[in-house]
Coordinates of C-alpha atoms and ligand atoms in Angstrom, one line a residue:
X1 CA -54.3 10.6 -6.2
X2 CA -56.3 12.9 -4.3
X3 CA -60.0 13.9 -6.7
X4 CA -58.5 17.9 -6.9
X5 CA -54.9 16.3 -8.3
X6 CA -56.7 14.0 -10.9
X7 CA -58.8 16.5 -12.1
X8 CA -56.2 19.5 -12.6
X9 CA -54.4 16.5 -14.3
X10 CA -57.3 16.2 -16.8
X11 CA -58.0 19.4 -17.1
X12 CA -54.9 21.5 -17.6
X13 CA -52.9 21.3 -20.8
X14 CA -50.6 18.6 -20.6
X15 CA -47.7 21.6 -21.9
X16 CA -48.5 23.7 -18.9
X17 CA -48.5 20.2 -16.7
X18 CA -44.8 19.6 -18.0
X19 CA -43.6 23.6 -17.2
X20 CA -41.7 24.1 -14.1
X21 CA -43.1 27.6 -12.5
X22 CA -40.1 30.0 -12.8
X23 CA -38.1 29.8 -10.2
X24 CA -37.1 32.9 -7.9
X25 CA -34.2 31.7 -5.3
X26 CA -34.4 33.2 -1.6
X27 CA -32.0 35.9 -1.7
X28 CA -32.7 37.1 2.5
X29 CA -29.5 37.9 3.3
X30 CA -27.2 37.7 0.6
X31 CA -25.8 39.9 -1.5
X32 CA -27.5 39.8 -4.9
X33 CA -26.4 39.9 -7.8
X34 CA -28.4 37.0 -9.5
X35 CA -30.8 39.3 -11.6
X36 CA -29.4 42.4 -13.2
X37 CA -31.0 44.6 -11.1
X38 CA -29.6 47.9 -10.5
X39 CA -27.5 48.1 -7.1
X40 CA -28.4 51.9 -6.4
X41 CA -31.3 53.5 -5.0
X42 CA -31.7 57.7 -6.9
X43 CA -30.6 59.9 -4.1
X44 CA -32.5 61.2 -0.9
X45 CA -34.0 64.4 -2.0
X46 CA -35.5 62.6 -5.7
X47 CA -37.0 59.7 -3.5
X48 CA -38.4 62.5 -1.2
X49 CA -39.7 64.0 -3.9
X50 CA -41.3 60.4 -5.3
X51 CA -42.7 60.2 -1.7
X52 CA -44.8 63.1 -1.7
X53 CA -46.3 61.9 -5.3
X54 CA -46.6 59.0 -3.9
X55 CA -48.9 60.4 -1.3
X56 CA -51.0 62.6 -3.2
X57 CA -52.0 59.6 -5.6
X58 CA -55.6 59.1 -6.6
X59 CA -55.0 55.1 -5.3
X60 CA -59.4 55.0 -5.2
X61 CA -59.6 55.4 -9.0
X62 CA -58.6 53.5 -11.6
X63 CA -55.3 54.0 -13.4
X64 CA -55.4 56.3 -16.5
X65 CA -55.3 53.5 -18.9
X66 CA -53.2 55.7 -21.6
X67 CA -50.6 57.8 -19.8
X68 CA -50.2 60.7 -22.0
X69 CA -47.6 62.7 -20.3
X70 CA -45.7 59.6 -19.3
X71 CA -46.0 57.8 -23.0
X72 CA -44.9 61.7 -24.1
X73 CA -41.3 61.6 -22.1
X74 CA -40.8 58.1 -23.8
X75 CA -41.4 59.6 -26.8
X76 CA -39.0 62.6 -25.7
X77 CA -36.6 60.4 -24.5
X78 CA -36.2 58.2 -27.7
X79 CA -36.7 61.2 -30.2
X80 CA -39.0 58.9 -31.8
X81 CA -40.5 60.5 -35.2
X82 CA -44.0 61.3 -36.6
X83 CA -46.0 58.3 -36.7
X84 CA -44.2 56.0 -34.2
X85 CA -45.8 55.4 -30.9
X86 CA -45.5 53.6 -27.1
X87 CA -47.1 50.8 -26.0
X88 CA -47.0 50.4 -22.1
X89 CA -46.5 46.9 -20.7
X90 CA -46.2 45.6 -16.8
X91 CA -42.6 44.8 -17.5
X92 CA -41.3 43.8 -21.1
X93 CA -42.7 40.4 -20.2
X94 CA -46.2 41.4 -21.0
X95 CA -45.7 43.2 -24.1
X96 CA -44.0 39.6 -25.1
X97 CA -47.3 38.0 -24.8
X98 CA -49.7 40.5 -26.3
X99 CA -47.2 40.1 -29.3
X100 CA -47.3 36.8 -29.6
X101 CA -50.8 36.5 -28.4
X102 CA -51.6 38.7 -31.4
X103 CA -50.4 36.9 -34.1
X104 CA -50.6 33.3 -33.2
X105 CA -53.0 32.0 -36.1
X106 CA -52.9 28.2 -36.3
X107 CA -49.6 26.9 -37.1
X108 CA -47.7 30.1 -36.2
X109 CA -44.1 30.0 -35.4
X110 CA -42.0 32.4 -33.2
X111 CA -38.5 32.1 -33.4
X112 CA -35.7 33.3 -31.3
X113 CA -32.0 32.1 -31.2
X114 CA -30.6 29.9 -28.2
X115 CA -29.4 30.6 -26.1
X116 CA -31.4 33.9 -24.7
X117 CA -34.1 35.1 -22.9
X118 CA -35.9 32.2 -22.0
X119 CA -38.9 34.0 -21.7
X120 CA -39.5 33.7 -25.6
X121 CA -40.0 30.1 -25.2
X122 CA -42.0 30.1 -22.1
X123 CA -44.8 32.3 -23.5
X124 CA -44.7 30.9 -26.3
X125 CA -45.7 27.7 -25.0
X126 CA -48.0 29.3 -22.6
X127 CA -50.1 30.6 -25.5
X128 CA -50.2 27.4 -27.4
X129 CA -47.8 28.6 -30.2
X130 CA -45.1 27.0 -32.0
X131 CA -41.3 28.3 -31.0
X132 CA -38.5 27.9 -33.2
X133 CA -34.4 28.1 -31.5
X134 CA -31.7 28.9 -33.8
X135 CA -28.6 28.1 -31.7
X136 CA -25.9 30.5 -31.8
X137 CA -21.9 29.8 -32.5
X138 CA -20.1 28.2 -30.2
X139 CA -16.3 28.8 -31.7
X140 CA -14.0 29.5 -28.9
X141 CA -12.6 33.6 -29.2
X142 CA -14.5 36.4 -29.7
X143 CA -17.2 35.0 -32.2
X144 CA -18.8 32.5 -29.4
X145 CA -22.7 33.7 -29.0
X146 CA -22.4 35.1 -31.9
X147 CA -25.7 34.7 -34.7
X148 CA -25.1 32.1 -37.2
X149 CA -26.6 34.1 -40.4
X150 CA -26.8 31.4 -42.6
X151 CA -28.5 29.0 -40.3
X152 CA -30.6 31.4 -39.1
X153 CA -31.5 32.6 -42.7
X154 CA -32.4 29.4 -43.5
X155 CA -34.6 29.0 -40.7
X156 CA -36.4 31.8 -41.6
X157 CA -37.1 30.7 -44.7
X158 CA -38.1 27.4 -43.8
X159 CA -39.9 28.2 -41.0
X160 CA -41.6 31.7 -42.0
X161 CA -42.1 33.1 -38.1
X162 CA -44.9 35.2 -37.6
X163 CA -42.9 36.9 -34.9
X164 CA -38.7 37.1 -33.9
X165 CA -37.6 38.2 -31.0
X166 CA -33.7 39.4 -31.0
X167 CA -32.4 40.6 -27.2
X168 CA -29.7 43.5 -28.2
X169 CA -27.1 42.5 -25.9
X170 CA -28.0 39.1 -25.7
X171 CA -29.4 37.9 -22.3
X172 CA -27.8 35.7 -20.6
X173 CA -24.4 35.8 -22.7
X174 CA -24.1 39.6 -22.9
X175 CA -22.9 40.0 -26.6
X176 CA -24.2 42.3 -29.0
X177 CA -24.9 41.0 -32.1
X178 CA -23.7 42.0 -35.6
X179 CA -25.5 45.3 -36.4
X180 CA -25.3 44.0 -40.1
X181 CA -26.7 40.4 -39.6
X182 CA -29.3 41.8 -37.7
X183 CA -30.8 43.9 -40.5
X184 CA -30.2 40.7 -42.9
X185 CA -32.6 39.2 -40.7
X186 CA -34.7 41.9 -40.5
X187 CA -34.8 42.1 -44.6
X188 CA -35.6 38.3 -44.5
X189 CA -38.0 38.0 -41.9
X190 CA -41.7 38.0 -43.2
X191 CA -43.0 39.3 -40.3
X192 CA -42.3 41.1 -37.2
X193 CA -39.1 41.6 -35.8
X194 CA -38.5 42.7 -32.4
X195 CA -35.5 44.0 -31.0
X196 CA -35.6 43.7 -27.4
X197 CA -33.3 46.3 -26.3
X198 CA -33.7 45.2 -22.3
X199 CA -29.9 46.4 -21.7
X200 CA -29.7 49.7 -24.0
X201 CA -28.4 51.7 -20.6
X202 CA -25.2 49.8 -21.0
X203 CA -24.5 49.0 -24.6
X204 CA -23.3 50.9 -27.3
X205 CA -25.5 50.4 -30.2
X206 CA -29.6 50.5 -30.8
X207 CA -32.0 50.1 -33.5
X208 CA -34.4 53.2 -32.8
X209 CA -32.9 54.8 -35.4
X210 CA -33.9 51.6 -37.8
X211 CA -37.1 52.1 -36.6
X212 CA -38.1 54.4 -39.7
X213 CA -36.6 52.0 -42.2
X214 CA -38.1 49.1 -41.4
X215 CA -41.9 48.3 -41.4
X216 CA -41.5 45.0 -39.6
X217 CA -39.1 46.3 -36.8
X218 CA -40.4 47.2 -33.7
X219 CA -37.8 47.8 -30.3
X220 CA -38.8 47.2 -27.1
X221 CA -37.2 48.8 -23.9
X222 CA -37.6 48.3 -20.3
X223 CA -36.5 50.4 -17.6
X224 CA -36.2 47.3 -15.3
X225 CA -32.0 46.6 -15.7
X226 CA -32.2 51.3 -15.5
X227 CA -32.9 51.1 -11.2
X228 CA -37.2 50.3 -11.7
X229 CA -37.6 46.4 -11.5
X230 CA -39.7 46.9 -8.7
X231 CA -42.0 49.2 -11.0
X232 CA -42.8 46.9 -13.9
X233 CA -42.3 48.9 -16.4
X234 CA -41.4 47.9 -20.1
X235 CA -42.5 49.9 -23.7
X236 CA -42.5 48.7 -27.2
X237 CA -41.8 51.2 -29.7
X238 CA -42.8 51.3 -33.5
X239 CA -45.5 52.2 -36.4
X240 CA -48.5 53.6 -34.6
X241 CA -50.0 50.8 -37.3
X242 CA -48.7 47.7 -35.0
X243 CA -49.5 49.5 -31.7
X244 CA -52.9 49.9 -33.2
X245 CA -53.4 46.8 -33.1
X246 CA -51.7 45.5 -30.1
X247 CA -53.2 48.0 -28.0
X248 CA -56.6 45.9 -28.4
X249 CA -55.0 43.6 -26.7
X250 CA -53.6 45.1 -23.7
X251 CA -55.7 44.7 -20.5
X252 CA -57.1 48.5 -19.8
X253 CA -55.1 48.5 -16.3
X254 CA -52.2 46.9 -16.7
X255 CA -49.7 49.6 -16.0
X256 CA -51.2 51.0 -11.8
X257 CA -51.4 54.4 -10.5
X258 CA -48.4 54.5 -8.8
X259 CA -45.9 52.5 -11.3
X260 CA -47.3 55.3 -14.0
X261 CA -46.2 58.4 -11.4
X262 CA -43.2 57.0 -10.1
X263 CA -41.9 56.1 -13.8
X264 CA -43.0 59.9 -14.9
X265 CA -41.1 61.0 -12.1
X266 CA -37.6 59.2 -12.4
X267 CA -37.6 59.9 -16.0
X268 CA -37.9 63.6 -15.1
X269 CA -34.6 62.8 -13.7
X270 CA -33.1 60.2 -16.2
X271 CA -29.9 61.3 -15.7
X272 CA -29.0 60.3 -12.8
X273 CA -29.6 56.8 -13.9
X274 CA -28.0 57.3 -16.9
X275 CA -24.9 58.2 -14.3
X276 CA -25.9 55.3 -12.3
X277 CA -25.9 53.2 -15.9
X278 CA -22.3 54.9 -16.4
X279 CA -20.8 53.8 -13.3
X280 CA -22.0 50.5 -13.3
X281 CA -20.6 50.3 -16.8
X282 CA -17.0 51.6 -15.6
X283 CA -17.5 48.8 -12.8
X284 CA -18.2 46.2 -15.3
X285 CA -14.7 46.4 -17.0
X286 CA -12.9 46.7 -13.8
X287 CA -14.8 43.3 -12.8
X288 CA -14.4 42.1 -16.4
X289 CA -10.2 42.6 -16.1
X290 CA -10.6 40.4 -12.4
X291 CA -12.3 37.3 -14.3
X292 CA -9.7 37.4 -17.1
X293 CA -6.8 37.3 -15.1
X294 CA -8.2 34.6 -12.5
X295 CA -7.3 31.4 -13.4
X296 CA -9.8 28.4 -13.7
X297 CA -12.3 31.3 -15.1
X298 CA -12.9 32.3 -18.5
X299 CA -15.2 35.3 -18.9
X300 CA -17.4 36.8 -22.1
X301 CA -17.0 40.3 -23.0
X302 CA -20.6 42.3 -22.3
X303 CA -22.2 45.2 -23.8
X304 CA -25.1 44.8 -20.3
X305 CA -24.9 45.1 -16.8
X306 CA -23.3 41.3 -16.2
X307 CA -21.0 39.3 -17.3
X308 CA -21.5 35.7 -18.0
X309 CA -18.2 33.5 -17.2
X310 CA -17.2 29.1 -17.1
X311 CA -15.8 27.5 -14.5
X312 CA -14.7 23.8 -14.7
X313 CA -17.7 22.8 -12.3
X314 CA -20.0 25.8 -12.1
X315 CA -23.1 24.0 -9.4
X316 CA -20.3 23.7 -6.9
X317 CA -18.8 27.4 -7.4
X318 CA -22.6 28.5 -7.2
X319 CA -22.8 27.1 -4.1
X320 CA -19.6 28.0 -2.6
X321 CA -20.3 31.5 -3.3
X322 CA -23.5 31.3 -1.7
X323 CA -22.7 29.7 1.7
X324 CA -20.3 32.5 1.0
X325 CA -23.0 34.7 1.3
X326 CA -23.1 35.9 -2.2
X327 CA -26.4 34.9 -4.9
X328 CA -25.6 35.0 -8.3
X329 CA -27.2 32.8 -11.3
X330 CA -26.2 29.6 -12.0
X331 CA -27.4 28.5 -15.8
X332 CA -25.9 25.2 -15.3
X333 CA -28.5 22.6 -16.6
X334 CA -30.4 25.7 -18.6
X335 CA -29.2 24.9 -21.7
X336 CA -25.9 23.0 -23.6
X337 CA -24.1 25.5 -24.4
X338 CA -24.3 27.3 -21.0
X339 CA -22.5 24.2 -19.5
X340 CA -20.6 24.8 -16.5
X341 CA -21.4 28.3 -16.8
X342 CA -22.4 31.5 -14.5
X343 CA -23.7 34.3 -14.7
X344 CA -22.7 37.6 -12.2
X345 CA -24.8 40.9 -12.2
X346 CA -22.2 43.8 -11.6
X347 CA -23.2 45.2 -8.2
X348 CA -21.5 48.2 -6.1
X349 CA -17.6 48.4 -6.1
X350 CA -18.0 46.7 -3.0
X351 CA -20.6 43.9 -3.9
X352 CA -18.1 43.3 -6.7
X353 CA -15.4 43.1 -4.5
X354 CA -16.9 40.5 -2.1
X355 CA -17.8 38.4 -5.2
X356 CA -14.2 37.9 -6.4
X357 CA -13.0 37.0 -2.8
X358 CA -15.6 34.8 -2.3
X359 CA -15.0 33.7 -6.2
X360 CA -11.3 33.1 -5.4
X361 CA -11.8 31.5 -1.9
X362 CA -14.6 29.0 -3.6
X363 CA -12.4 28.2 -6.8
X364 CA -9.7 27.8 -4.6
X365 CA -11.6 25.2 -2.4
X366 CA -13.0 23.0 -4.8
X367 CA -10.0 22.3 -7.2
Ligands
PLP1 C1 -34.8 41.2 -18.0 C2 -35.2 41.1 -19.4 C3 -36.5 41.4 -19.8 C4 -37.7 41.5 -18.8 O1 -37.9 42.8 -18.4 P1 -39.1 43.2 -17.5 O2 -39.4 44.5 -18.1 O3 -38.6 43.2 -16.1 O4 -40.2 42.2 -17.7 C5 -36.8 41.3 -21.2 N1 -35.9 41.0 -22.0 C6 -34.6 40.6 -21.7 C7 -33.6 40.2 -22.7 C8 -34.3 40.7 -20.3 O5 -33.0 40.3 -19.9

């Protein structure tokens, strides 16, 4: 072992040494449709607009490190009430770890169910804090993915998590949960409960409007899966008490220049990605009928902008489809109860076309 090996071995914490980095597949050219991005660009004369922003942007200073104007259109946007506030994150995924970072005294648990995000987990073991997995149910029919209340109750009390994190759809099956268990959780919970509302562009429910009734709720958004993952751009929402304190912990920068002008921008004009949300959604059922009626496939019904489906050997129909040219995400391997399974983000009509000929041809080929 070379001296630099042997003494990263000693010195980094053996959890970090077990991790595999997160791992980002070479999509150069494919068609992707691995990670839920939006497939749409706004139009010409908006990005125009973006463009000259863009250019008369103070990129010598230092970002304003609390965005009025842009936290004030979140604010707009959500009709949040007296006393609420924003807390800017780059991407959701940051605001996960000043949350957790925040209240992980010795001996603190965060608990999620499994499967989800996986990002829950990852940070949590990044920041040396205990995670908790409640696995969902697994009945065949509508139910699968759905919570299991009374295991998950019990959990809570057993386990009493600073911190739960609930994605609303469920990432990667693409379920809603129960509006109802949800706030039995959110009664039972002895600390904070955060609903991360990654998806809320294409589902039909939210808890903003729980936000008042709840001191222990907070919802967290990010406009991401709306047409800005290149941005990295995610908010948490809640009593101006929490963001208080959370804000402490947020690096003064972390949201640049040009991520805060762009963002300000495109929400000025949040309707066209609310169109662009509305058409992927119409595309999503029209790709949803095509997996229900192909045979070998059975599909999940989704409330986000993909749709998770089985296959009877789902690392072979990965592959198929990408020497087929087309990347989507195989969770295979990722955890039990994703066995065999896929995962497609909806694309254009056309990207969704080429996916279910490719999907066919592959199924067809290794039967
Ligand atoms: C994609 C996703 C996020 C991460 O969003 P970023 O803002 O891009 O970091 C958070 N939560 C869920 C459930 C997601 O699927």
């Amino acid at each position: 072992m070379s001296p630099v090996s042997s003494l990263a071995k000693t010195l980094i914490r053996p959890e970090i040494l077990a991790l595999h980095a997160y791992h980002v597949p070479d999509c150069a050219g494919l068609i992707k449709l691995d990670a839920m991005e939006n497939p749409y660009l706004v139009p010409q004369p908006l990005r125009d607009e973006i463009a000259s922003v863009v250019a008369a942007a103070h990129i010598n200073r230092y970002p304003d490190p609390n965005p009025h104007a842009l936290k004030e259109q979140i604010r707009l946007l959500l009709e949040l009430p007296e006393g609420m506030d924003v807390l800017l994150g780059n991407g959701s995924d940051e605001l996960i770890q000043l949350l957790a970072m925040a209240v992980n005294k010795p001996g603190a648990v965060l608990l999620s169910v499994e499967p989800s995000f996986v990002m829950y987990k990852m940070i949590a073991t990044f920041i040396g804090m205990r995670y908790v997995g409640v696995p969902l149910r697994t009945n065949s029919g509508p139910s699968d993915f759905s919570l299991d209340l009374i295991s998950t109750l019990d959990a809570i009390h057993r386990e009493q998590p600073a911190l739960i994190f609930l994605a609303y759809p469920n990432n990667p099956t693409g379920n809603l949960f129960s509006h109802d268990d949800v706030r039995r959780i959110i009664d039972a919970a002895p600390g904070l409960v955060v609903i991360d509302e990654a998806y809320y562009a294409f589902a039909s429910d939210s808890f903003v409007p729980q936000l008042t009734h709840y001191p222990n709720l907070l919802v967290m958004r990010t406009f991401s899966k709306l047409g800005m993952a290149g941005l990295r751009l995610g908010f948490l929402v809640g009593s101006s008490v929490w963001l208080e304190q959370l804000e402490k912990l947020r690096l003064p920068y972390n949201v640049g220049v040009l991520p805060q002008l762009v963002a300000e921008k495109l929400l000025e004009n949040h309707g066209v990605l609310l169109q662009q949300a509305d058409q992927i959604k119409l595309d999503r059922a029209a790709l949803y009928q095509q997996l229900v009626s192909m045979a070998g496939v059975e599909v999940y019904s989704s409330e986000a902008n993909f749709l998770l489906f089985r296959v009877a050997n789902a690392t072979a129909v990965f592959n198929g489809l990408k020497q087929r040219g087309v990347l989507i995400k195989n969770l295979n391997g990722g955890h039990p109860m994703l066995n065999n399974c896929l995962r497609v983000t909806v694309g254009t009509p056309e990207e969704n076309e080429l996916f279910i000929s490719a999907l066919q041809d592959t199924i067809h080929q290794t039967v």
